[in-house]
Short mmCIF file of C-alpha atoms in Angstrom, two decimals:
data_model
loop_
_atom_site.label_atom_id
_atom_site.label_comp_id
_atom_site.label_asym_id
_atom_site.label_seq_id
_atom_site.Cartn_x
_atom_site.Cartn_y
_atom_site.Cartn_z
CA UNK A 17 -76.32 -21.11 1.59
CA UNK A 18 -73.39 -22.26 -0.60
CA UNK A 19 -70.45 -23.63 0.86
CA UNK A 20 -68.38 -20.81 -1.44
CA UNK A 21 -70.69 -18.11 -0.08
CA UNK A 22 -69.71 -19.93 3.78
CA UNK A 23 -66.59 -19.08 3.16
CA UNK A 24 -67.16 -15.47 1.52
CA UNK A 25 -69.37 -14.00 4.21
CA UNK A 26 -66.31 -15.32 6.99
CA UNK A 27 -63.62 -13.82 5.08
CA UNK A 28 -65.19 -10.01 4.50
CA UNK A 29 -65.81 -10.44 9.03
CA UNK A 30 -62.11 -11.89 8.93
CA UNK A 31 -60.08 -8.98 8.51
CA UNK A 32 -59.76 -8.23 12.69
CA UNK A 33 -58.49 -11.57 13.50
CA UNK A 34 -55.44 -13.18 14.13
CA UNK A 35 -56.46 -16.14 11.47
CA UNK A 36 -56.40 -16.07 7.40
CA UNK A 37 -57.09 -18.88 4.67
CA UNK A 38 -54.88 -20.08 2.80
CA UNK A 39 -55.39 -20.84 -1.25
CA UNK A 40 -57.61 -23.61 -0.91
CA UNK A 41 -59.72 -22.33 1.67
CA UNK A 42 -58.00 -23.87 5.34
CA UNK A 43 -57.89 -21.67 8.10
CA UNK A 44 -54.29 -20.88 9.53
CA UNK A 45 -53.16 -19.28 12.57
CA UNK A 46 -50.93 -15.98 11.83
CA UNK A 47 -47.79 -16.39 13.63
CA UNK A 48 -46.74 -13.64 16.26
CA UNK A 49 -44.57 -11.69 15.89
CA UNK A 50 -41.59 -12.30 17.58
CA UNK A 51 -40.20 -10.35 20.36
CA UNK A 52 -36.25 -9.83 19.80
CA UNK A 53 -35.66 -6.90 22.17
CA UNK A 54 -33.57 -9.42 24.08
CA UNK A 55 -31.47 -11.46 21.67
CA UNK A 56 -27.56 -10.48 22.04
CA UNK A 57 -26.79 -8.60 18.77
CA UNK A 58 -22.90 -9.70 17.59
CA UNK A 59 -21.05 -6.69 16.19
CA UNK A 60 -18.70 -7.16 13.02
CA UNK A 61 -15.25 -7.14 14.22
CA UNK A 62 -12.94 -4.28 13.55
CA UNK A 63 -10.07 -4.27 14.99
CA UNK A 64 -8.30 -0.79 16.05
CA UNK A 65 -5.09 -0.32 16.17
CA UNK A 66 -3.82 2.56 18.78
CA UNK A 67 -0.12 3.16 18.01
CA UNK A 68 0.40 4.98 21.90
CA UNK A 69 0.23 1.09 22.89
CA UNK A 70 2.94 0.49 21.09
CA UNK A 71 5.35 3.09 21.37
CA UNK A 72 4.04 4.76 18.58
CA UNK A 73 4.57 1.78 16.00
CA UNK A 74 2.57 2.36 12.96
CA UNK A 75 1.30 -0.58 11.43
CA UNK A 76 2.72 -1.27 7.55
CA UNK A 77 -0.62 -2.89 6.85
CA UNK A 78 -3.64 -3.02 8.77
CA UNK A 79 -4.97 -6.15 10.53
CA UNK A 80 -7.44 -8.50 9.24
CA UNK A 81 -8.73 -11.60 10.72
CA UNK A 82 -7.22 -14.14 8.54
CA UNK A 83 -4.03 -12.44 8.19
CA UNK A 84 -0.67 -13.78 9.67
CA UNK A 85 2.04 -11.06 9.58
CA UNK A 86 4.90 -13.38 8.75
CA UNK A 87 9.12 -13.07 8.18
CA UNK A 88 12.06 -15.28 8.18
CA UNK A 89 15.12 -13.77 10.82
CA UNK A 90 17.90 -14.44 13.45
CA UNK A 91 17.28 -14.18 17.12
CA UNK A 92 19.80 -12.95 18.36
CA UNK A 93 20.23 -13.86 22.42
CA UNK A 94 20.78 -11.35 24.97
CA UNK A 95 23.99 -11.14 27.02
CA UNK A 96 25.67 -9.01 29.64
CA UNK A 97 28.23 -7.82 27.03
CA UNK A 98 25.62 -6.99 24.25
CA UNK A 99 23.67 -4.70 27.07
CA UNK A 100 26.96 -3.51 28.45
CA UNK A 101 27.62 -2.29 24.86
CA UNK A 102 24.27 -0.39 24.59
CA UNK A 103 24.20 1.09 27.52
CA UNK A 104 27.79 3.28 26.63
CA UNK A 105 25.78 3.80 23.01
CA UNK A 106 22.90 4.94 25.05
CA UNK A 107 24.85 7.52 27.13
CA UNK A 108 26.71 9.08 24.02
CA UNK A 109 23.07 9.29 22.34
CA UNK A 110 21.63 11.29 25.04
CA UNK A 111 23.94 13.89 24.57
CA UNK A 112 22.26 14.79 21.26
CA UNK A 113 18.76 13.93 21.53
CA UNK A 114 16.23 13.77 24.56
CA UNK A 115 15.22 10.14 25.39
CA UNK A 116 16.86 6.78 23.86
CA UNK A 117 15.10 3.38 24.22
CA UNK A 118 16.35 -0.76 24.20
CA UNK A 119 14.60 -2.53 21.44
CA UNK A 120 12.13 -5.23 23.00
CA UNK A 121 14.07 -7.93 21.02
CA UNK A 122 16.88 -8.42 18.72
CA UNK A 123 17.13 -10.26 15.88
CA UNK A 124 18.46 -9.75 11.84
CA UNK A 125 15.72 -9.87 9.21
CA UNK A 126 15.97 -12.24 6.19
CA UNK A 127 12.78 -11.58 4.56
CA UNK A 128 10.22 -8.56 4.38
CA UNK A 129 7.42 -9.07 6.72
CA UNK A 130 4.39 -10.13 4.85
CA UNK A 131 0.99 -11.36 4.71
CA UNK A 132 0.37 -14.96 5.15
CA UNK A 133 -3.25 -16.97 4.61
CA UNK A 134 -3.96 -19.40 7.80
CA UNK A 135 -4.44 -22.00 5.82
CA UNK A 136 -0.78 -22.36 3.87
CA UNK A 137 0.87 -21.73 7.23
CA UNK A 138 1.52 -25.34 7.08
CA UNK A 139 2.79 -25.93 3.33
CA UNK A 140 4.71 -22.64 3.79
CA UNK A 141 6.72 -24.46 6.66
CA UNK A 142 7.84 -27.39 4.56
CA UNK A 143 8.70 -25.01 1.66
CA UNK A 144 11.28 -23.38 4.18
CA UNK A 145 12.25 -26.28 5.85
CA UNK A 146 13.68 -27.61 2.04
CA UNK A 147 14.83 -24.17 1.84
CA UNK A 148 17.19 -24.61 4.30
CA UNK A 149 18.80 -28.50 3.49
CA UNK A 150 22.59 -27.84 3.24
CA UNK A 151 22.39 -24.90 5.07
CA UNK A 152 26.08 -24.68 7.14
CA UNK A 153 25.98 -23.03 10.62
CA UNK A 154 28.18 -19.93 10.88
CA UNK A 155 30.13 -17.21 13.36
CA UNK A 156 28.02 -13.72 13.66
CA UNK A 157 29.79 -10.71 14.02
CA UNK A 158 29.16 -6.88 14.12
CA UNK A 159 31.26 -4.55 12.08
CA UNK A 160 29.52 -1.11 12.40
CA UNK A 161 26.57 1.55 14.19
CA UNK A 162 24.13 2.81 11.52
CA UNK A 163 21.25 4.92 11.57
CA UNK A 164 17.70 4.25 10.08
CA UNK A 165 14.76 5.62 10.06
CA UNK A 166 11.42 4.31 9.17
CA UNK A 167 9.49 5.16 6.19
CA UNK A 168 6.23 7.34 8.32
CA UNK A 169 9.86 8.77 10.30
CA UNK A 170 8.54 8.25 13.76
CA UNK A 171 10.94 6.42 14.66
CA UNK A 172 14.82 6.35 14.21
CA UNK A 173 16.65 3.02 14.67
CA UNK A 174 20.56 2.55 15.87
CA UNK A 175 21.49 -0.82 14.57
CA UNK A 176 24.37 -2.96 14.00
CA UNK A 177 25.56 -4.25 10.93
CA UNK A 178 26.67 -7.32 10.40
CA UNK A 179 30.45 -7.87 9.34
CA UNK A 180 31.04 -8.77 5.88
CA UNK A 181 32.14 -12.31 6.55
CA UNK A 182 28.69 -12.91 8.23
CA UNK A 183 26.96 -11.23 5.23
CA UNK A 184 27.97 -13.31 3.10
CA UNK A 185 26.35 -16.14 4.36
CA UNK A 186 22.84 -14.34 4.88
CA UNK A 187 22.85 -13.47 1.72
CA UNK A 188 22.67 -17.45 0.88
CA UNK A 189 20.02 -17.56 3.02
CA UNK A 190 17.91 -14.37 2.16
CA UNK A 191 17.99 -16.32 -1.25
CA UNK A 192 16.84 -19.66 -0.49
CA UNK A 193 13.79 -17.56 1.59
CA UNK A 194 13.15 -15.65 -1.08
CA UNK A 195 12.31 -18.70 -3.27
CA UNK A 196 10.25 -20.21 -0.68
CA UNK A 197 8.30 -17.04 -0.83
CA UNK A 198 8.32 -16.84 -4.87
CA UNK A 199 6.17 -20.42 -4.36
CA UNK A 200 3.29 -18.03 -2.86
CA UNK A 201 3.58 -15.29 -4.52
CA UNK A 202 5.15 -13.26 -1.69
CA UNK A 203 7.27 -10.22 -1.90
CA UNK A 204 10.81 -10.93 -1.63
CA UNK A 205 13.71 -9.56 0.27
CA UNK A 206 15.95 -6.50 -1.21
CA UNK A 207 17.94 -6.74 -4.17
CA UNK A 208 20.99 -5.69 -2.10
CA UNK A 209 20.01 -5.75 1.62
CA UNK A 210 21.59 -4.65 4.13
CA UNK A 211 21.90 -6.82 7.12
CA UNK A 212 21.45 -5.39 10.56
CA UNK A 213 20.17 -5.48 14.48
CA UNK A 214 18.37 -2.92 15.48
CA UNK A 215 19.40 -2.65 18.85
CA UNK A 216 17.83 1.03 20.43
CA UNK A 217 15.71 3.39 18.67
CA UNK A 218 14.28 7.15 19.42
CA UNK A 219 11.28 9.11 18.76
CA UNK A 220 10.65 11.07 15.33
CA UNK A 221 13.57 11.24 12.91
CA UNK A 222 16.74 11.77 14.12
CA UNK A 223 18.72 10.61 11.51
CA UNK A 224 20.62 14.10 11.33
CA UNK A 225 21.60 14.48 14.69
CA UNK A 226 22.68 10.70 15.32
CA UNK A 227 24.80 10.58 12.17
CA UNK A 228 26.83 13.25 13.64
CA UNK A 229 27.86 11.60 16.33
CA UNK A 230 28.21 8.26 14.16
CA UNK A 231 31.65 7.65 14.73
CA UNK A 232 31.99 8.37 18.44
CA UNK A 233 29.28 5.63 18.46
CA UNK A 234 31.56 3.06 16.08
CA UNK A 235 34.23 3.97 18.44
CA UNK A 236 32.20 2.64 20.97
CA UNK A 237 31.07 -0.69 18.83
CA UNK A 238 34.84 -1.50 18.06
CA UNK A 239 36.17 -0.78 21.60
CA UNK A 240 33.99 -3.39 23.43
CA UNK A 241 33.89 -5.91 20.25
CA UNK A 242 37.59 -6.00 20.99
CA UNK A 243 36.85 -6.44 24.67
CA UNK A 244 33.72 -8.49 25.45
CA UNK A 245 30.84 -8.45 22.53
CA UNK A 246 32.34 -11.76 20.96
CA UNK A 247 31.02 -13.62 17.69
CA UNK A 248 28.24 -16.17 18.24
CA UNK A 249 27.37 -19.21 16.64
CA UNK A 250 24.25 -19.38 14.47
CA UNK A 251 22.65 -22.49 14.06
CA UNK A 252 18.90 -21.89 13.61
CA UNK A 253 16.96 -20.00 11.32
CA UNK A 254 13.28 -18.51 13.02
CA UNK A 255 9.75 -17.45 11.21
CA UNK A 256 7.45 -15.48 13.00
CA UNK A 257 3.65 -16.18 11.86
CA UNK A 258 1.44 -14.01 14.01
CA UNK A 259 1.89 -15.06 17.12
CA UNK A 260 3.83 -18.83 16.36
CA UNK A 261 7.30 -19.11 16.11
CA UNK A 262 8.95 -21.77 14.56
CA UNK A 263 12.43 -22.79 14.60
CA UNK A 264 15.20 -24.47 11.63
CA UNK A 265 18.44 -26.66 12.55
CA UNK A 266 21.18 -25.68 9.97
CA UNK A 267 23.98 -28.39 9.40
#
C-alpha cells in the first residue's frame, strides 16, 4: 500500500479522536478545551450616582472615569461670628419653611465648574498660575442675603453677596480665569456674574417664601456686620480638580 493511501485509510478511522493532520500530512494533538468556569470575570465600570447620599444634589453632568470636575473660587474660613450670623438667619428662616441646613463649606465661585482631562491637569495649573501674576490681595466684605435656587429647583440657596468694593476686584479675577480656560476650550464664567457665598440652603424651591422675608434677613446681615462679621483679607486664589486642591499666592 501507498504511503498516500496510509494516510487515507487513517484519516476516514480519524474522525473519533482527539488528533487531526495538518496540510502536509503531520499529526497534531487538538487542544482541550479550556475550562473557564473559574476565572474572575471584571465588570465595566459604571458608576451610580444616588443623590439621597448627598442631600439630594443632582449631578450637572454625570461622572466618567477620566473626568475631573474642576473650578477656580475663594475659601472662605469659618469663624464664630460667620456661624453666629447664620444661626439668627437660620431661626428667622424656620419661621417660613420646615427645615434649614449649614452649607458643608463656603467659598465664592470664579469660574463655572467644568470638565477637565487628567492629563492637562498639569499645563492647566501653570496657565492659572500666569493668570494670576500681578494679582493684588484685597478686603472681602458682605453687602446683602439673596435667594437662589438651582436650575432642577431642589434646592434653594441663602447666600451672601459680596459688597461692591470686593466685586470689583473678582471681576479682575473671573477674567484672568476665564482666559486660562479660553486656552482649553472651557466654558467661561458669566457675562455679568454675580458674586456670592452660599452659606445655608433648603429643600425644593423656596424662592417665594424666603424672598418674603428677605429683608428681615438683610436686617439680620447688616446688624451683626456692624457688630462682629468683619472684612477678611484674601490672599489666595483655590482650584478644585476632583478631589486635589491647589492653592495661588496673590501679591
Amino acid at each position: 500500500m501507498s504511503a498516500l493511501a496510509y494516510i487515507s485509510e487513517y484519516g476516514s478511522n480519524s474522525d473519533d479522536s482527539d488528533s487531526e493532520f495538518d496540510n502536509i500530512g503531520c499529526m497534531r494533538t487538538k487542544l482541550p478545551t479550556p475550562n473557564l468556569s473559574k476565572v474572575a470575570v471584571v465588570p465595566v465600570y459604571e458608576h451610580q450616582d444616588d443623590p439621597q447620599l448627598h442631600d439630594g444634589r443632582i449631578r450637572s453632568f454625570p461622572h466618567v472615569r477620566g473626568n475631573w470636575a474642576t473650578f477656580v473660587f475663594i475659601q472662605y474660613l469659618e469663624s464664630d461670628a460667620l456661624h453666629d450670623l447664620l444661626d439668627k438667619l437660620q431661626e428667622k428662616i424656620l419661621s417660613v419653611v420646615e427645615s434649614c441646613q449649614k452649607c458643608n463649606d463656603f467659598h465664592i465661585s470664579l469660574s463655572m465648574t467644568v470638565v477637565l482631562k487628567y492629563h492637562l491637569i498639569s499645563s492647566f495649573r501653570t496657565s492659572l498660575q500666569s493668570s494670576f501674576n500681578n494679582i493684588k490681595s484685597f478686603d472681602l466684605g458682605f453687602a446683602a442675603v439673596k435667594v437662589y435656587c438651582n436650575e432642577e429647583n431642589s434646592r434653594t440657596f441663602i447666600s451672601l453677596d459680596v459688597d461692591p468694593f470686593t466685586h470689583k476686584f473678582l471681576k479682575v479675577i473671573s477674567k484672568k480665569v476665564d482666559q486660562a480656560f479660553e486656552e482649553y476650550q472651557l466654558p467661561t464664567f458669566y457675562e455679568d456674574p454675580s458674586f456670592h457665598m452660599s452659606v445655608l440652603w433648603v429643600k425644593g424651591n423656596k424662592k417665594t417664601e424666603l424672598n418674603n422675608i428677605i429683608e428681615s434677613l438683610n436686617e439680620i446681615l447688616f446688624q451683626e456686620t456692624e457688630n462682629s462679621l468683619k472684612n477678611i483679607f484674601v490672599e489666595t486664589i483655590s482650584c478644585k480638580v476632583g478631589n486635589k486642591y491647589f492653592q495661588y499666592t496673590l501679591t
